mmCIF file of C-alpha atoms in Angstrom:
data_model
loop_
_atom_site.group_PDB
_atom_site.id
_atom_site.type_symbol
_atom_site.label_atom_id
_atom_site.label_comp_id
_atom_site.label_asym_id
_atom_site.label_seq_id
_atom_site.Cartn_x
_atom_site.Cartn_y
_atom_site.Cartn_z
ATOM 1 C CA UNK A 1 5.160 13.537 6.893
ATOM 2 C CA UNK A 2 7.581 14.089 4.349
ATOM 3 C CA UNK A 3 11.258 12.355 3.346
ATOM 4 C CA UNK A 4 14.030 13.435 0.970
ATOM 5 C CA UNK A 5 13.990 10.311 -0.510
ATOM 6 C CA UNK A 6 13.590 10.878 -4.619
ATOM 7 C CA UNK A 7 12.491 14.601 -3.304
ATOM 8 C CA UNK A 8 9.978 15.852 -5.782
ATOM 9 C CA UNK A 9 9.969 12.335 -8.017
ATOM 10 C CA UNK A 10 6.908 11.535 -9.549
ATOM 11 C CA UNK A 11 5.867 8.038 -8.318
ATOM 12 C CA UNK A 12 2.203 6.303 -9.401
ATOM 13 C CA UNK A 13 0.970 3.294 -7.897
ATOM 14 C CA UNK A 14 -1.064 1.634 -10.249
ATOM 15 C CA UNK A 15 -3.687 -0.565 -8.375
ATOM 16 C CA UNK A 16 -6.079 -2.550 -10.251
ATOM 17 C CA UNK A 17 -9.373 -3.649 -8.451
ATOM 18 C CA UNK A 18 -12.040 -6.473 -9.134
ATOM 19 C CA UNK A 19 -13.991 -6.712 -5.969
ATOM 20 C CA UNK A 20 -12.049 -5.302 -3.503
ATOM 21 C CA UNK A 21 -14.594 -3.330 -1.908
ATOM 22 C CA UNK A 22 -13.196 -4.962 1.531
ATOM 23 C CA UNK A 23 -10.076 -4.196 1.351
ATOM 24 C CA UNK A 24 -9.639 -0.963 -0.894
ATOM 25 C CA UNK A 25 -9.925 1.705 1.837
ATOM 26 C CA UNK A 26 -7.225 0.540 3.925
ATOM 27 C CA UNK A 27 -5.059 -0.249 1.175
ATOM 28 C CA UNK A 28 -5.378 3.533 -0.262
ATOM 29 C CA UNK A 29 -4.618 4.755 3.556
ATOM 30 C CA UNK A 30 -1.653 2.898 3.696
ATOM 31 C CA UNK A 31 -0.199 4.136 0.258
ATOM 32 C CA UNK A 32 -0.953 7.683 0.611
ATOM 33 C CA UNK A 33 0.788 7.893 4.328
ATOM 34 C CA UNK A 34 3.883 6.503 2.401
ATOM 35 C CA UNK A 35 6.544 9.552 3.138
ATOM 36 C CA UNK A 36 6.866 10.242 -0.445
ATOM 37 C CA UNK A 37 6.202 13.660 -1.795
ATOM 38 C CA UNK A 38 5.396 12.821 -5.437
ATOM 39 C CA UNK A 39 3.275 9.848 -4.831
ATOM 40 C CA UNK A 40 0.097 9.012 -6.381
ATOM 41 C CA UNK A 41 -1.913 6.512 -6.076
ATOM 42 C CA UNK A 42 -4.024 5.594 -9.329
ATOM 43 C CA UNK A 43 -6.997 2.566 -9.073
ATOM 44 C CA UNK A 44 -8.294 1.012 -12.562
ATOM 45 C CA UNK A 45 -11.584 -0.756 -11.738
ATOM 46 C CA UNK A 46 -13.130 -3.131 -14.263
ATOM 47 C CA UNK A 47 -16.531 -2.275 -13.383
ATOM 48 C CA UNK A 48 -16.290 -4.528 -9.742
ATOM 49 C CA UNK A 49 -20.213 -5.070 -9.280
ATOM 50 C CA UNK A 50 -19.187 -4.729 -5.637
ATOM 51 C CA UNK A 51 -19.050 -1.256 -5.545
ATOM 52 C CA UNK A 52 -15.356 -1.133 -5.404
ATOM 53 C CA UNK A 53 -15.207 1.646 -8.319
ATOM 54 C CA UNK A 54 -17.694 4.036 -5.687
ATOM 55 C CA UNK A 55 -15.969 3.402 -3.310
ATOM 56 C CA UNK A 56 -12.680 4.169 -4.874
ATOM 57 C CA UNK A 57 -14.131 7.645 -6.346
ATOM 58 C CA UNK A 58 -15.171 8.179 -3.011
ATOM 59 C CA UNK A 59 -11.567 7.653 -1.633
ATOM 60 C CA UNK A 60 -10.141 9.931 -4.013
ATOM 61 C CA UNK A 61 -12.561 12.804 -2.947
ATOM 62 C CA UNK A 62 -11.466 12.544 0.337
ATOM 63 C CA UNK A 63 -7.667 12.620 -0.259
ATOM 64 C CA UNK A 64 -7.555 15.129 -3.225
ATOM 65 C CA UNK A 65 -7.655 18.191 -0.772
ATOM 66 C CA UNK A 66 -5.509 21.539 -0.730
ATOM 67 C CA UNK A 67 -4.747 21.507 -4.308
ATOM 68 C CA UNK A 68 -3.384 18.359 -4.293
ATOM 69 C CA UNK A 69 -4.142 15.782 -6.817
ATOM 70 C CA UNK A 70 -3.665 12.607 -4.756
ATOM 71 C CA UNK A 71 -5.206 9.711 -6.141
ATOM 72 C CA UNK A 72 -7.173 8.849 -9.158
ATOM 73 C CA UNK A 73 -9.896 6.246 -11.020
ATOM 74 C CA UNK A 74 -9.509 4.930 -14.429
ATOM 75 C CA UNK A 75 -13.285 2.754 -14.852
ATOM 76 C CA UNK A 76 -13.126 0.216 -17.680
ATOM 77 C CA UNK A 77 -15.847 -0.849 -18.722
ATOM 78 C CA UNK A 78 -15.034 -4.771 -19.102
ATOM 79 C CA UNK A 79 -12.782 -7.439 -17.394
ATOM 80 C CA UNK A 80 -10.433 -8.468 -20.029
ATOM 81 C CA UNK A 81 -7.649 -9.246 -17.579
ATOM 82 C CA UNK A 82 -5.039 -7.973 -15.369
ATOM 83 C CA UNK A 83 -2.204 -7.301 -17.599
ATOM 84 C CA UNK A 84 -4.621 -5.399 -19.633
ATOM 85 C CA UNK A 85 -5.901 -2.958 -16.738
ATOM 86 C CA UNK A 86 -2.232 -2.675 -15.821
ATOM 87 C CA UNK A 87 -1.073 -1.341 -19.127
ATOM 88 C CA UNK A 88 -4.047 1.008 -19.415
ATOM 89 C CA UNK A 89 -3.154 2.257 -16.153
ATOM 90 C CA UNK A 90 0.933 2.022 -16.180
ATOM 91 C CA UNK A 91 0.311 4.332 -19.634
ATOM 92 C CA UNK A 92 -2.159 6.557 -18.324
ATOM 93 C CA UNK A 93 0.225 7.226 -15.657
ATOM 94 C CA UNK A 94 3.122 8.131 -18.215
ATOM 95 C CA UNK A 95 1.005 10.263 -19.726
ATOM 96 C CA UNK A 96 1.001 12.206 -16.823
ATOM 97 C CA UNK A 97 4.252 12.566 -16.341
ATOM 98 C CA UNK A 98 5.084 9.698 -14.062
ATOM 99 C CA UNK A 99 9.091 9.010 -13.257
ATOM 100 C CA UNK A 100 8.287 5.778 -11.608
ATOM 101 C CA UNK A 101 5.715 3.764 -11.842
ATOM 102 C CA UNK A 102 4.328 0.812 -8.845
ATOM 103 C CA UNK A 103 2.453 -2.142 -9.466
ATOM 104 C CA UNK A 104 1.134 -3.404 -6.143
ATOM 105 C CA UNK A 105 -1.969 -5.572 -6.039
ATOM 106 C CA UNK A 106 -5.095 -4.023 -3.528
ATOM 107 C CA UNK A 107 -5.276 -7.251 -1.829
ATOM 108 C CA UNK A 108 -2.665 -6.707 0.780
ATOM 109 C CA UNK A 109 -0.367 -9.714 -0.535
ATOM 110 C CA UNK A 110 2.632 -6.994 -0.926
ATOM 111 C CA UNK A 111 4.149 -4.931 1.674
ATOM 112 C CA UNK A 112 3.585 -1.064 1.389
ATOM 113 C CA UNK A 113 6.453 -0.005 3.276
ATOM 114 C CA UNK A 114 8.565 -1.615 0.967
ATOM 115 C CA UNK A 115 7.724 0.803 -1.994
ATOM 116 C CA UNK A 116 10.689 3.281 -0.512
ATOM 117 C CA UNK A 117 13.011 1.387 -0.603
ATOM 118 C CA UNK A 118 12.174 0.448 -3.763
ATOM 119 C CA UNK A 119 12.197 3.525 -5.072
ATOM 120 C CA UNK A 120 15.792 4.145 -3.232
ATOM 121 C CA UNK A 121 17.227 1.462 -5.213
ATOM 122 C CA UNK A 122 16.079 2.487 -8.433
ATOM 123 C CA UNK A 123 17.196 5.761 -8.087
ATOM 124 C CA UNK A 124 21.276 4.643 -6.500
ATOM 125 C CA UNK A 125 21.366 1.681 -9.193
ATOM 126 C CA UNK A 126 20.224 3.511 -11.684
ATOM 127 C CA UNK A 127 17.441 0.713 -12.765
ATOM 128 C CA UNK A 128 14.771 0.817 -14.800
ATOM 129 C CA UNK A 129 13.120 -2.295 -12.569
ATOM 130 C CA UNK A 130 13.281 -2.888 -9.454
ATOM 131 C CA UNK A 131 11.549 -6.202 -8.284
ATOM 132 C CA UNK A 132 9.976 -7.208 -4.385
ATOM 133 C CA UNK A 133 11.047 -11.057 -4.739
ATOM 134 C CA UNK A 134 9.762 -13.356 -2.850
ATOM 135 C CA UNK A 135 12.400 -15.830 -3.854
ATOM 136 C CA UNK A 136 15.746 -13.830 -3.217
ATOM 137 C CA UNK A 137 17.820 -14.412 0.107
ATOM 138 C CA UNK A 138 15.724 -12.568 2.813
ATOM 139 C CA UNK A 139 12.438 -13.047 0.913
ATOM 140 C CA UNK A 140 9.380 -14.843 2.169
ATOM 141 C CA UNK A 141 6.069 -16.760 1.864
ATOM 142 C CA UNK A 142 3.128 -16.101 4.364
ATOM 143 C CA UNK A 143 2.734 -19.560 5.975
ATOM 144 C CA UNK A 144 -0.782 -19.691 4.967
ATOM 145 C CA UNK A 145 0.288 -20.644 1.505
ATOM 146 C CA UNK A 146 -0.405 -24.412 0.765
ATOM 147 C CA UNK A 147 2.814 -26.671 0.114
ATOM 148 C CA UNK A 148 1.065 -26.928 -3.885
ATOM 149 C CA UNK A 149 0.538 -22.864 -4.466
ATOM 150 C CA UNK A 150 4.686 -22.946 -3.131
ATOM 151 C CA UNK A 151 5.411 -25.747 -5.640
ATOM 152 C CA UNK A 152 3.253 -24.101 -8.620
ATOM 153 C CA UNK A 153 5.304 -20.709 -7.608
ATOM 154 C CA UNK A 154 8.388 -22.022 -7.388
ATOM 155 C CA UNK A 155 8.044 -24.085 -10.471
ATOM 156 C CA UNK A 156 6.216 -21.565 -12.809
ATOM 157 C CA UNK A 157 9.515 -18.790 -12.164
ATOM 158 C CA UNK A 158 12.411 -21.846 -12.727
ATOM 159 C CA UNK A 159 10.388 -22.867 -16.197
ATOM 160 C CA UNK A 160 10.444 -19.483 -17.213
ATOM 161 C CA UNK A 161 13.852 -18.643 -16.144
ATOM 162 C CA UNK A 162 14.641 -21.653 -18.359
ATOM 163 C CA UNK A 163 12.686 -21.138 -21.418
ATOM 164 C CA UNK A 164 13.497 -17.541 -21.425
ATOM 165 C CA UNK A 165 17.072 -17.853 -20.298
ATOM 166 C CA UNK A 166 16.985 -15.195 -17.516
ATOM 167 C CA UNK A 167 18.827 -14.739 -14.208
ATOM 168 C CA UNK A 168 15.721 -12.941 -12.505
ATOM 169 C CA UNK A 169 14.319 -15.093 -9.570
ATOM 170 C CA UNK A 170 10.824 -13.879 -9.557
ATOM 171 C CA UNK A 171 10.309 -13.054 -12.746
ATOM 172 C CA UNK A 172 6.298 -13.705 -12.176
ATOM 173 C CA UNK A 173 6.328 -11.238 -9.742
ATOM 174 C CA UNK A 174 3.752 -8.930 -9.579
ATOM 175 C CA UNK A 175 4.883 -5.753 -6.903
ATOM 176 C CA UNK A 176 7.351 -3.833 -9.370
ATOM 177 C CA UNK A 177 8.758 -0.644 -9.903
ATOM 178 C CA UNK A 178 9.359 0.898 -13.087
ATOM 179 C CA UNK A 179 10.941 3.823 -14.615
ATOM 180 C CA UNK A 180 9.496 5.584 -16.872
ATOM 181 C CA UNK A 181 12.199 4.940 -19.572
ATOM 182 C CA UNK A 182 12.142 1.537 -19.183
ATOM 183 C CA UNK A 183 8.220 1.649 -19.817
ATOM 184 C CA UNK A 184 8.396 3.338 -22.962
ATOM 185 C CA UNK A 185 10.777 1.274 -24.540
ATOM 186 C CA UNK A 186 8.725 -1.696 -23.811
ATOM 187 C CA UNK A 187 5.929 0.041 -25.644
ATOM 188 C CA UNK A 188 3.111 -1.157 -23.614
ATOM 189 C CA UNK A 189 0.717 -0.902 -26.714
ATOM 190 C CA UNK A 190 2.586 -4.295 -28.121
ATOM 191 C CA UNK A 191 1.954 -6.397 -25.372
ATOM 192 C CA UNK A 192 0.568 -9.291 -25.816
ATOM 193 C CA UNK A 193 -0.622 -11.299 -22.598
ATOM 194 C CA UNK A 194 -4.049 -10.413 -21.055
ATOM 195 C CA UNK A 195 -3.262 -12.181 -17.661
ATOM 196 C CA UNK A 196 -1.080 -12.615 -14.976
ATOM 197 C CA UNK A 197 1.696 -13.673 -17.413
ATOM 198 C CA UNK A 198 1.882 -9.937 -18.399
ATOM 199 C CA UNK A 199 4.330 -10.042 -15.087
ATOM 200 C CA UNK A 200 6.922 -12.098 -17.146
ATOM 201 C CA UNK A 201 6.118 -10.626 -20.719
ATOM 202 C CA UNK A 202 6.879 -7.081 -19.411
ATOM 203 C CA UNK A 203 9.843 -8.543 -17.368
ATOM 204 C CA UNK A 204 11.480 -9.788 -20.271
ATOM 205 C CA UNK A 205 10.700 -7.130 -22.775
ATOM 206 C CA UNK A 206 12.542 -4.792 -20.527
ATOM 207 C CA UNK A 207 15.747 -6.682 -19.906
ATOM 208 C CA UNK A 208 15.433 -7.303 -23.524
ATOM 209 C CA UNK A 209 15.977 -3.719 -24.281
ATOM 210 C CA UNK A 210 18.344 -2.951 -21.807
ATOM 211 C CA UNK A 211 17.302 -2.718 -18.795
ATOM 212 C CA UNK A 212 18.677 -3.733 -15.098
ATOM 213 C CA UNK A 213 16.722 -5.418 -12.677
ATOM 214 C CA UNK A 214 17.329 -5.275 -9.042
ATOM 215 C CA UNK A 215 15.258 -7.988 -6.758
ATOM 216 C CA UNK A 216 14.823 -6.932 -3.503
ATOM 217 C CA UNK A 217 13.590 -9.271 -0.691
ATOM 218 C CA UNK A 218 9.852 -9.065 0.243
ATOM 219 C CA UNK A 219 7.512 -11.155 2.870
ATOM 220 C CA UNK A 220 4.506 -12.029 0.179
ATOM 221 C CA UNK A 221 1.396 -11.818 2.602
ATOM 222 C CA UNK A 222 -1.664 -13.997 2.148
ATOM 223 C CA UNK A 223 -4.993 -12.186 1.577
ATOM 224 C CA UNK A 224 -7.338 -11.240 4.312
ATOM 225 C CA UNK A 225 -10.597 -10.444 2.122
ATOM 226 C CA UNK A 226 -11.509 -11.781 -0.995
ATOM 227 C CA UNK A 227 -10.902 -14.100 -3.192
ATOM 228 C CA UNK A 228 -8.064 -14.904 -5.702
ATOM 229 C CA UNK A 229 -8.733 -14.052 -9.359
ATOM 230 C CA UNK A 230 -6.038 -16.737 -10.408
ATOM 231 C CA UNK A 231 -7.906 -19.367 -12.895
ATOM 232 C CA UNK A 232 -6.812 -22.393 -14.973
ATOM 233 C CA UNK A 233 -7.380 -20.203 -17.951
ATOM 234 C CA UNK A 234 -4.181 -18.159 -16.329
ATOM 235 C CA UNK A 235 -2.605 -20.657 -15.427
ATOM 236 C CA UNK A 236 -2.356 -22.212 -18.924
ATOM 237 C CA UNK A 237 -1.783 -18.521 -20.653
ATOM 238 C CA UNK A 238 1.154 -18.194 -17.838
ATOM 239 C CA UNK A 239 2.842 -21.512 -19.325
ATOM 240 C CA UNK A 240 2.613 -20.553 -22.661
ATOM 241 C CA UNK A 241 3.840 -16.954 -22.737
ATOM 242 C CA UNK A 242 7.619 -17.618 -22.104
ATOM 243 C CA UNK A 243 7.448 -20.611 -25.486
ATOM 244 C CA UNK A 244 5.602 -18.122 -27.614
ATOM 245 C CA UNK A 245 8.338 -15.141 -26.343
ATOM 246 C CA UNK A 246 11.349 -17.470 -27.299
ATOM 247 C CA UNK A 247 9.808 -18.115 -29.980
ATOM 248 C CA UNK A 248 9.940 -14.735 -31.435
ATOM 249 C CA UNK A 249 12.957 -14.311 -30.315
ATOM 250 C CA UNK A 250 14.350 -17.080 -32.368
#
């Protein structure tokens, strides 16, 4: 199936993996029936002792067919965290000639079908980020979220809104799409946070030099399989990140 949506765009969802043996297969089916004619679907794997990077290679042998390059594996060999296997993929996928680039998480917490329409509003605004927000009118939490995970969310995006002075709602975000532009005037090399405050470093960088975000609303799902990678060690990185950006800034 096929859609003249961004017709012949180049569009990379970068997908990093720690264990997600249980939940990778589906997640790559559900990408790759997107109707999208220049999508590609790229997993960086941090050596999962699961088996998640075999079964991801496997994946991609089974979708690159006719000539057609699919889906791809980038294996690190450590877990230094996810901002880190982001940027290694987000630049990998520039480098091969990417127009837009997705983050989406493999654990199922963000919608797939939204990605088009993500893509449609980059490409009529003009943006070089367009945001799924949970906390924008129309925007969601699955109900399986505890009332503290709602008050730590809720809390961690109005203290950095504050400290970094910005009018974007979800700025911790993590299911984003980005234009290629927008990505190399960040400069992903520069980047500083290893966790999941890379979502507001790279946020801010990018509004910093210019850029437009759009937030569009999004039902955030719970995860099915697995477990959540988020640690007090992130947690304390995320609340520092905004003070040391200010910082600099001042």
């Amino acid at each position: 199936m096929t859609n003249n949506l961004g017709a012949g765009t180049a569009v990379t969802v970068v997908m990093p993996t720690y264990n997600e043996a249980a939940n990778l297969p589906r997640m790559a089916e559900a990408v790759l029936q997107l109707p999208l004619d220049g999508l590609h679907l790229k997993i960086v794997d941090d050596s999962s002792p699961d088996g998640t990077g075999r079964i991801a290679d496997e994946l991609a042998e089974k979708y690159n067919t006719k000539g057609r390059r699919r889906m791809s594996v980038l294996h690190r060999t450590e877990k230094d965290g996810l901002g880190r296997a982001y940027a290694a993929g987000m630049s990998l996928a520039l480098d091969e000639g990417a127009e837009y680039v997705v983050q989406m998480d493999a654990d199922g917490s963000h919608p797939v079908e939204a990605v088009p329409r993500m893509l449609g509003t980059a490409l009529a605004n003009g943006v070089g980020l367009v945001i799924g927000s949970r906390y924008v009118e129309g925007g969601s939490l699955d109900e399986d979220w505890g009332a503290h995970r709602v008050l730590l969310s809720r809390f961690a995006n109005r203290y950095a809104r504050t400290v970094l002075g910005t009018r974007i709602r979800d700025i911790t975000a993590g299911f984003n799409l980005w234009s290629a532009q927008a990505l190399r005037d960040i400069d992903l090399a520069t980047l500083d946070s290893a966790g999941y405050s890379f979502q507001v470093e790279l946020k801010y960088k990018a509004v910093r030099a210019g850029h437009s975000a759009v937030e569009i609303p999004i039902r955030f799902e719970e995860r099915t399989e697995g477990v959540s990678k988020m640690t007090l060690k992130t947690q304390l990185e995320s609340a520092l990140v905004p003070i040391r950006l200010r910082m600099k800034k001042n």
